[in-house]
Amino acid sequence: MVVISDILVQGIQMLLVLLLAPLLTGFVRKVKARLVRRRGASVFQPYRDLLRLLRKEVVLADNASWLFRVTPYVTFAAIWVAAALVPTFATGLLFNWTADLIAIVALLGSARFFLALAGMDVGTSFGGIGSSREVMIAALAEPAMLLIVFCMALVAGSTQLSTVANHMASSYVGLRVSLGMAVIALIMVALAENARIPVDNPATHLELTMVHEAMVLEYSGRHLAMIEFGAFLKLLLYVSLIACVFLPWKIAVFGAGPLAYAVGTAAYIVKLAVAGFFLALFETATAKMRVFRVPQFLGAALMLGLLGTLLLFVSRSF
Amino acid sequence: MPALPISALVLQMSCVAGLLGISILAIALSRSRRATAVVYGATLAICAVALFASTYWLIGGNANASTVTLPIGLPWLGAHFRLDALASFFLVVVNLGGAAASLYGLGYGRHEEAPQRVLPFFPAFLAGMNLVVLADDAFTFLVSWEFMSLSSWALVMAHHDDPENRHAGYVYIVMASFGTLSLLLAFGLLAGGSGGYSFDEMRSAPTALSGLVLILVILGAGSKAGLVPLHVWLPLAHPAAPSHVSALMSGVMTKVAVYGFIRIVFDLAGPPAWWWSIVIIPLAGITCVLGVLSALMQHDLKRLLAYHTVENIGIIFIGLGLALAFSAHDMRAAAALAMTAALFHVLNHSIFKSLLFFGSGAVLTATGERDMEKLGGLIHGMPLTAFTFLAGCMAISALPPLNGFVSEWLIFQAILLSPDVPSWGIKLIVPAVGGMLALSAALAAACFVKAFGVSFLGRPRTTVAAGAQEVDRWSLAAMFIFASLCLLIGIIPAPIIDALGPAVKTLVAERMPMQSTDPWLSIIPIAESRSSYNGLLVMVFIATCASLAVYFIHRFASRALRRGPAWGCGFSDPTPLAQYSGGSFAQPIRRVFGTLVFRARDHVEMPPPGDIRPARLRIELHDLIWEGMYAPIARAVSVSSDRLNRLQFLTIRQYLSLVFATLVTLLLVLAIWS
Amino acid sequence: MQMHSLAFDVSHTLAGSLVLISFMMLYQDRLYSLLNVFALHALVLALSVAWQAFVQNAPHLYITAAIALIFKAIIIPVALHRIVKQLGIHRDIESVVGIGPTMLAGMALVALSLVLMLRVTAEADPFAREDLAFALSVVLLGLLVMVTRRNAVSQVVGFMSLENGLVLAATGAKGMPLVVEISVAFSILIAFIVIGIFLFRIRERFDSVDVSALDDFRGEQR
């Protein structure tokens, strides 16, 4: 029986994800600025950026096709749906059974597929650079992510993200070697997928250092706003994923009532702040790697995921 | 469901007879102008009837197999034919591909320069494939198998003035003969000392040498399907044939080889031993990765698609290997899941691979080029072809909500069940192969971004690409039908899984639980708490979110749009050759993976300053399997045949002494033996 | 599924971290970073042995942990740092056998040791079995470090990480007499002094410590 309140809670989750995503990126930028002794832009600046871009006129290349115009909406929708399926303040929401972890990874893969195609669409060299480097990074990050999913699924007995989160929150899982490896690998994959230092510089405009920025170079106006919003949502998705699986304190179970939801939301915002702070700290402390050291970095994540999966296959108590 | 008025088996046999008749008619009609339309129209009709009949039989859940014996062939054996659930499923695959290829051929075949070399063999090829699936004894099976190989060989040699095609045909016929020899030996072992060649006799008397049978079947059926290292003929032969035939060879003939493997290993060879899956699963994993990496290095569209077939066959065999592992340890529910996943991927692959070959055929018709380095910007001139090709690319990259994702998701669920198998070999191999499968899925997406991006997007690199026009409506109809099938199967996979149930049950003695009963049309392979997937809802969500975004933005923000020259950071180069080519797109992946797997090296020759020669980039790739395995064998055969050739030139005295030596040896053997 | 006690989990985590640090040693290509990773290796070993001392109530193991900490985490890395500086090779980049194949070989060795240990000790105490499996992995990875390196100093580091794996195995198996530990530690110290002297002599004589250069002086025909 589908109750109105259930739909309402799922809708609130989707809206919450949408509203918090630019705030997280704004917070990270602010902390990075403070760490290098600048004042930095306000944490609400990404909202203002998005509004500004939405109101601007789109300038399209002469030979851009319908794919170029459709891609921003498709990527935004795919990432938004994936982000709405990751538990934030409560697990077991109404439509959590439509897509499990593997489907979430594949949805992010479709968003990346379309973005890489859009990079090739206009036929400039920059688009080609971005797309080819992006698929190289994806060729290693996606298998690493899937092996991490295997680790989590073998520990929790299910690939359904709500079940995994409930398992981690309720039963005493303890310090497990495979989960330790999984969380390190997940952090490495999250850095690569969100185009953060040390894999890619999100603030660069130099061709030598671009991956994501090169793919979206030709976009402007509302299209660029959608793509940037998608990037914000993706960062929020990965942080929520790490939070709900590895930091599952105070996450509400579905149907627990508004007070539990409020506590869950507050805990979630605290987790976002902590993760954002550490991300900013890490980005400030490290330099960006050469492009061809990224495969070694991601290869290490892949090895960690494989080692964790192997340990879980060999013995359930690892 | 009400039964058909005539037996389904009789109907299928008459369809096969019809196809053979069309083939003979095509020889008679070959010089006529209407030959193409008549032949393809007739095969379309017959394949559609056969498709309808086998789908009806499959959905009806009719578990009783029907057999018929014809008094042709060997006098003491006859020719047995049988229609059961597994055969019915593969008949659906064969005839769906055949019908679509005929529909495509109605338009594409008009551009054929020598139709008399293609038209008689096309229906014969379809007839051969149908007969292999229907065969119920070893002799009929092998005769149909050879008939299928020979008719497809004739189609590969249709454009015989190109020396590459001749080379491809030669390699193909050698490998096909080798495969048939292995299968012959396998059937001989299965028949045993009693010599019972019909499949019923083989089923009732399992042989002790089933391990050797497995090896021979891997060599025989695996070489036809495209398992590494027996896959070398596939990227040569599949591109050489006309495009609709390539679609049939890649999408359907490889599946008939998979049918042969399943029939012999799961049905005839008896209960599986513990080590069978340990041989198959790593081989399949290596096939996946090697296939997709080779595909990434290609710039010929059809050769890229052929290498991709190798990868997908690897995926199917991973599912089959997992099913073998589970049934060897009596984990029937898991075996049912793995087998269903493999069979589902058989159907999916035949659909989207045929779609992609149709698209490349359309590109070949419109531009005359298969090399993607000479294409580009085709999306403007051929928008409908581009749309269907994009659907095929998305399906093969396993992106939700299309059908490729469903079968890969089912295989991943089967992999997650394998820690319960009590075999150490499986516990070590399956995580590694799971990683390889994930790697090949990601690389496949990269490969198709390259294929679609370089051929259809960007700016045209040559004048033929700039002048490309949309192809005729028959080809477009075939492509659109398959593209919609990809979407439909992706969003409503439950009926397909249920239809596969009877076939899976005959093979592993268990089937997956009924999926169509779920009110939301999700698929739940094991248990609700464990995992579930609902393609329809995912698609609805994505469409809703995208529409909401479009509505809000167009309503409250700006709708303005202006066209201008490309930005390119201010460095936009007017020549289309400055954009990324296929080789440059694959360069990062070539550098990361290719240096190990292909010994790939990029050689740059830079002229000294002041010299006006252009710089040259040369990419060096080695096919290690060809150089390490096939070339030495070919050299050894050549050397030994040169030596043996001297037997032709002996004197009479030497011939007499040869006869004398043989006689003495035989007498010695007799003396020692008894 | 057994409920995991904290003791089990912590010792597992420490043993697993030791394996991971051995992997990290495999791909270091500069000598200073290799020595730092080795110091980390010894530190984690000391922590693991101290935890075992706490859990098994075996106070003599605290001494083992202290020896590991003082000698292998502090004294030996510092001494090697100075040797490397005096040899003048601290700027060299080692030619390691390609990193991809090395990592894959490392994974295969870990898998091999897991299978071997868990099969051979099928009826032993579950706490100890898995730690033993990790210890064997550390030993095999230490050997792999020695095999894939050309520089004599790195081979010494590999040898010492191998010995760390042996110490881990011995402490995990509940009962390593102090006498054995002291004698093993002394033999390592002596070996280290001898190797250090030899390294200087080799350097003086042949102007390099690249072991492949020594092949030219072997004398006999190959």
mmCIF file of C-alpha atoms in Angstrom, chain B residues 132-330:
data_model
loop_
_atom_site.group_PDB
_atom_site.id
_atom_site.type_symbol
_atom_site.label_atom_id
_atom_site.label_comp_id
_atom_site.label_asym_id
_atom_site.label_seq_id
_atom_site.Cartn_x
_atom_site.Cartn_y
_atom_site.Cartn_z
ATOM 1 C CA VAL B 132 21.720 -27.359 -36.248
ATOM 2 C CA VAL B 133 19.327 -26.272 -33.506
ATOM 3 C CA LEU B 134 16.740 -28.894 -34.472
ATOM 4 C CA ALA B 135 19.163 -31.811 -34.900
ATOM 5 C CA ASP B 136 18.771 -34.730 -32.534
ATOM 6 C CA ASP B 137 21.578 -37.055 -33.566
ATOM 7 C CA ALA B 138 25.277 -36.605 -34.140
ATOM 8 C CA PHE B 139 25.255 -37.134 -37.891
ATOM 9 C CA THR B 140 22.504 -34.612 -38.593
ATOM 10 C CA PHE B 141 24.138 -32.144 -36.215
ATOM 11 C CA LEU B 142 27.528 -32.360 -37.897
ATOM 12 C CA VAL B 143 26.128 -32.258 -41.431
ATOM 13 C CA SER B 144 24.061 -29.177 -40.585
ATOM 14 C CA TRP B 145 27.055 -27.604 -38.806
ATOM 15 C CA GLU B 146 29.254 -28.062 -41.870
ATOM 16 C CA PHE B 147 26.458 -26.827 -44.140
ATOM 17 C CA MET B 148 26.201 -23.698 -42.007
ATOM 18 C CA SER B 149 29.973 -23.179 -42.119
ATOM 19 C CA LEU B 150 30.235 -23.718 -45.856
ATOM 20 C CA SER B 151 27.366 -21.443 -46.773
ATOM 21 C CA SER B 152 28.757 -18.695 -44.553
ATOM 22 C CA TRP B 153 32.175 -19.260 -46.096
ATOM 23 C CA ALA B 154 30.670 -18.760 -49.518
ATOM 24 C CA LEU B 155 29.161 -15.514 -48.265
ATOM 25 C CA VAL B 156 32.507 -14.394 -46.825
ATOM 26 C CA MET B 157 34.114 -15.020 -50.227
ATOM 27 C CA ALA B 158 31.387 -13.078 -52.011
ATOM 28 C CA HIS B 159 33.719 -10.142 -52.621
ATOM 29 C CA HIS B 160 36.643 -12.295 -53.548
ATOM 30 C CA ASP B 161 38.643 -9.754 -55.533
ATOM 31 C CA ASP B 162 39.890 -8.172 -52.325
ATOM 32 C CA PRO B 163 42.962 -10.175 -51.171
ATOM 33 C CA GLU B 164 42.082 -9.502 -47.533
ATOM 34 C CA ASN B 165 38.760 -11.268 -48.033
ATOM 35 C CA ARG B 166 40.502 -14.233 -49.627
ATOM 36 C CA HIS B 167 42.858 -14.471 -46.658
ATOM 37 C CA ALA B 168 39.885 -14.212 -44.295
ATOM 38 C CA GLY B 169 38.054 -16.992 -46.121
ATOM 39 C CA TYR B 170 41.110 -19.233 -46.005
ATOM 40 C CA VAL B 171 41.621 -18.795 -42.266
ATOM 41 C CA TYR B 172 37.889 -19.274 -41.726
ATOM 42 C CA ILE B 173 37.689 -22.548 -43.585
ATOM 43 C CA VAL B 174 40.749 -23.948 -41.815
ATOM 44 C CA MET B 175 39.408 -23.046 -38.368
ATOM 45 C CA ALA B 176 35.919 -24.298 -39.215
ATOM 46 C CA SER B 177 37.277 -27.655 -40.361
ATOM 47 C CA PHE B 178 39.364 -27.910 -37.207
ATOM 48 C CA GLY B 179 36.261 -27.186 -35.145
ATOM 49 C CA THR B 180 34.196 -29.807 -36.915
ATOM 50 C CA LEU B 181 36.958 -32.361 -36.404
ATOM 51 C CA SER B 182 36.956 -31.704 -32.647
ATOM 52 C CA LEU B 183 33.180 -32.025 -32.530
ATOM 53 C CA LEU B 184 33.354 -35.254 -34.500
ATOM 54 C CA LEU B 185 35.789 -36.705 -31.988
ATOM 55 C CA ALA B 186 33.613 -35.460 -29.123
ATOM 56 C CA PHE B 187 30.537 -37.157 -30.540
ATOM 57 C CA GLY B 188 32.548 -40.292 -31.095
ATOM 58 C CA LEU B 189 33.517 -40.330 -27.418
ATOM 59 C CA LEU B 190 29.948 -39.678 -26.363
ATOM 60 C CA ALA B 191 28.609 -42.484 -28.512
ATOM 61 C CA GLY B 192 31.008 -44.829 -26.819
ATOM 62 C CA GLY B 193 31.710 -48.386 -27.837
ATOM 63 C CA SER B 194 28.106 -49.171 -28.567
ATOM 64 C CA GLY B 195 27.958 -46.598 -31.340
ATOM 65 C CA GLY B 196 24.646 -45.003 -30.380
ATOM 66 C CA TYR B 197 24.747 -41.747 -32.331
ATOM 67 C CA SER B 198 21.328 -40.379 -31.583
ATOM 68 C CA PHE B 199 21.162 -37.912 -28.713
ATOM 69 C CA ASP B 200 18.688 -40.006 -26.758
ATOM 70 C CA GLU B 201 21.123 -42.901 -26.709
ATOM 71 C CA MET B 202 23.929 -40.563 -25.641
ATOM 72 C CA ARG B 203 21.829 -39.177 -22.810
ATOM 73 C CA SER B 204 20.989 -42.555 -21.396
ATOM 74 C CA ALA B 205 24.559 -43.908 -21.471
ATOM 75 C CA PRO B 206 26.922 -41.314 -19.966
ATOM 76 C CA THR B 207 30.548 -41.856 -20.821
ATOM 77 C CA ALA B 208 33.452 -41.985 -18.412
ATOM 78 C CA LEU B 209 35.577 -39.710 -20.568
ATOM 79 C CA SER B 210 33.352 -36.654 -20.165
ATOM 80 C CA GLY B 211 36.336 -34.495 -19.263
ATOM 81 C CA LEU B 212 37.936 -35.150 -22.620
ATOM 82 C CA VAL B 213 34.579 -34.458 -24.255
ATOM 83 C CA LEU B 214 34.554 -31.069 -22.546
ATOM 84 C CA ILE B 215 37.990 -30.172 -23.906
ATOM 85 C CA LEU B 216 37.008 -31.246 -27.406
ATOM 86 C CA VAL B 217 33.780 -29.266 -27.249
ATOM 87 C CA ILE B 218 35.649 -26.168 -26.049
ATOM 88 C CA LEU B 219 37.918 -26.552 -29.068
ATOM 89 C CA GLY B 220 35.083 -27.252 -31.466
ATOM 90 C CA ALA B 221 32.156 -25.109 -30.393
ATOM 91 C CA GLY B 222 34.391 -22.578 -28.679
ATOM 92 C CA SER B 223 36.315 -21.876 -31.860
ATOM 93 C CA LYS B 224 33.085 -21.241 -33.730
ATOM 94 C CA ALA B 225 31.824 -19.039 -30.927
ATOM 95 C CA GLY B 226 35.067 -17.129 -30.587
ATOM 96 C CA LEU B 227 36.779 -18.120 -27.354
ATOM 97 C CA VAL B 228 40.362 -17.003 -27.003
ATOM 98 C CA PRO B 229 42.758 -18.337 -28.342
ATOM 99 C CA LEU B 230 40.599 -19.801 -31.095
ATOM 100 C CA HIS B 231 39.015 -16.517 -32.060
ATOM 101 C CA VAL B 232 41.495 -15.354 -34.705
ATOM 102 C CA TRP B 233 39.249 -16.108 -37.665
ATOM 103 C CA LEU B 234 36.373 -14.041 -36.304
ATOM 104 C CA PRO B 235 37.774 -10.514 -36.799
ATOM 105 C CA LEU B 236 38.933 -11.474 -40.278
ATOM 106 C CA ALA B 237 35.833 -13.257 -41.547
ATOM 107 C CA HIS B 238 32.986 -11.296 -39.990
ATOM 108 C CA PRO B 239 33.903 -7.949 -41.536
ATOM 109 C CA ALA B 240 34.592 -9.500 -44.939
ATOM 110 C CA ALA B 241 30.998 -10.588 -45.530
ATOM 111 C CA PRO B 242 28.208 -8.215 -46.555
ATOM 112 C CA SER B 243 26.842 -6.309 -43.560
ATOM 113 C CA HIS B 244 23.619 -8.211 -43.021
ATOM 114 C CA VAL B 245 25.550 -11.464 -43.253
ATOM 115 C CA SER B 246 28.079 -10.102 -40.735
ATOM 116 C CA ALA B 247 25.140 -9.394 -38.447
ATOM 117 C CA LEU B 248 23.995 -12.973 -38.850
ATOM 118 C CA MET B 249 27.462 -14.406 -38.335
ATOM 119 C CA SER B 250 28.236 -12.335 -35.250
ATOM 120 C CA GLY B 251 24.814 -12.161 -33.777
ATOM 121 C CA VAL B 252 23.388 -15.566 -34.633
ATOM 122 C CA MET B 253 26.015 -18.077 -35.771
ATOM 123 C CA THR B 254 28.106 -17.586 -32.646
ATOM 124 C CA LYS B 255 24.939 -18.255 -30.646
ATOM 125 C CA VAL B 256 24.370 -21.490 -32.553
ATOM 126 C CA ALA B 257 27.889 -22.470 -31.461
ATOM 127 C CA VAL B 258 26.913 -21.612 -27.872
ATOM 128 C CA TYR B 259 23.839 -23.832 -28.381
ATOM 129 C CA GLY B 260 26.122 -26.670 -29.463
ATOM 130 C CA PHE B 261 28.236 -26.182 -26.339
ATOM 131 C CA ILE B 262 25.200 -26.108 -24.053
ATOM 132 C CA ARG B 263 23.593 -29.115 -25.677
ATOM 133 C CA ILE B 264 26.680 -31.289 -25.400
ATOM 134 C CA VAL B 265 28.065 -30.169 -22.039
ATOM 135 C CA PHE B 266 24.866 -29.671 -20.074
ATOM 136 C CA ASP B 267 22.651 -32.255 -21.734
ATOM 137 C CA LEU B 268 24.638 -35.086 -23.263
ATOM 138 C CA ALA B 269 27.831 -35.343 -21.256
ATOM 139 C CA GLY B 270 26.237 -36.230 -17.962
ATOM 140 C CA PRO B 271 26.785 -34.659 -14.539
ATOM 141 C CA PRO B 272 29.599 -32.088 -14.462
ATOM 142 C CA ALA B 273 32.863 -32.732 -12.654
ATOM 143 C CA TRP B 274 34.331 -30.243 -10.188
ATOM 144 C CA TRP B 275 37.120 -29.041 -12.470
ATOM 145 C CA TRP B 276 35.094 -28.176 -15.594
ATOM 146 C CA SER B 277 34.164 -24.701 -14.457
ATOM 147 C CA ILE B 278 37.743 -24.042 -13.310
ATOM 148 C CA VAL B 279 38.838 -24.444 -16.943
ATOM 149 C CA ILE B 280 35.995 -22.492 -18.513
ATOM 150 C CA ILE B 281 35.662 -19.470 -16.237
ATOM 151 C CA PRO B 282 39.257 -18.130 -16.508
ATOM 152 C CA LEU B 283 39.243 -18.787 -20.258
ATOM 153 C CA ALA B 284 36.033 -16.802 -20.566
ATOM 154 C CA GLY B 285 37.403 -13.974 -18.427
ATOM 155 C CA ILE B 286 40.533 -13.676 -20.568
ATOM 156 C CA THR B 287 38.326 -13.754 -23.677
ATOM 157 C CA CYS B 288 36.327 -10.797 -22.335
ATOM 158 C CA VAL B 289 39.289 -8.590 -21.599
ATOM 159 C CA LEU B 290 41.313 -9.491 -24.681
ATOM 160 C CA GLY B 291 38.306 -9.043 -26.946
ATOM 161 C CA VAL B 292 37.455 -5.571 -25.749
ATOM 162 C CA LEU B 293 41.074 -4.373 -25.661
ATOM 163 C CA SER B 294 41.568 -5.544 -29.240
ATOM 164 C CA ALA B 295 38.340 -3.793 -30.202
ATOM 165 C CA LEU B 296 39.640 -0.533 -28.747
ATOM 166 C CA MET B 297 42.720 -0.681 -30.968
ATOM 167 C CA GLN B 298 40.735 -1.011 -34.207
ATOM 168 C CA HIS B 299 39.726 1.777 -36.515
ATOM 169 C CA ASP B 300 37.727 -0.371 -38.934
ATOM 170 C CA LEU B 301 34.116 -0.240 -37.704
ATOM 171 C CA LYS B 302 33.213 -3.800 -38.610
ATOM 172 C CA ARG B 303 36.408 -5.289 -37.227
ATOM 173 C CA LEU B 304 35.780 -3.413 -33.970
ATOM 174 C CA LEU B 305 32.305 -4.935 -33.782
ATOM 175 C CA ALA B 306 33.680 -8.407 -34.525
ATOM 176 C CA TYR B 307 36.199 -8.159 -31.671
ATOM 177 C CA HIS B 308 33.368 -7.026 -29.451
ATOM 178 C CA THR B 309 31.502 -10.211 -30.259
ATOM 179 C CA VAL B 310 34.479 -12.062 -28.790
ATOM 180 C CA GLU B 311 34.053 -10.086 -25.569
ATOM 181 C CA ASN B 312 30.343 -10.817 -25.315
ATOM 182 C CA ILE B 313 30.898 -14.510 -25.972
ATOM 183 C CA GLY B 314 33.285 -14.362 -23.023
ATOM 184 C CA ILE B 315 30.486 -12.907 -20.904
ATOM 185 C CA ILE B 316 28.118 -15.683 -21.967
ATOM 186 C CA PHE B 317 30.701 -18.334 -21.146
ATOM 187 C CA ILE B 318 31.304 -16.786 -17.719
ATOM 188 C CA GLY B 319 27.607 -17.341 -17.049
ATOM 189 C CA LEU B 320 27.804 -20.887 -18.386
ATOM 190 C CA GLY B 321 30.920 -21.637 -16.356
ATOM 191 C CA LEU B 322 29.229 -20.363 -13.191
ATOM 192 C CA ALA B 323 26.215 -22.552 -13.946
ATOM 193 C CA LEU B 324 28.549 -25.548 -14.296
ATOM 194 C CA ALA B 325 30.247 -24.706 -10.989
ATOM 195 C CA PHE B 326 26.945 -24.421 -9.174
ATOM 196 C CA SER B 327 25.453 -27.600 -10.593
ATOM 197 C CA ALA B 328 28.645 -29.561 -9.906
ATOM 198 C CA HIS B 329 28.132 -28.707 -6.227
ATOM 199 C CA ASP B 330 24.378 -29.164 -6.328
#
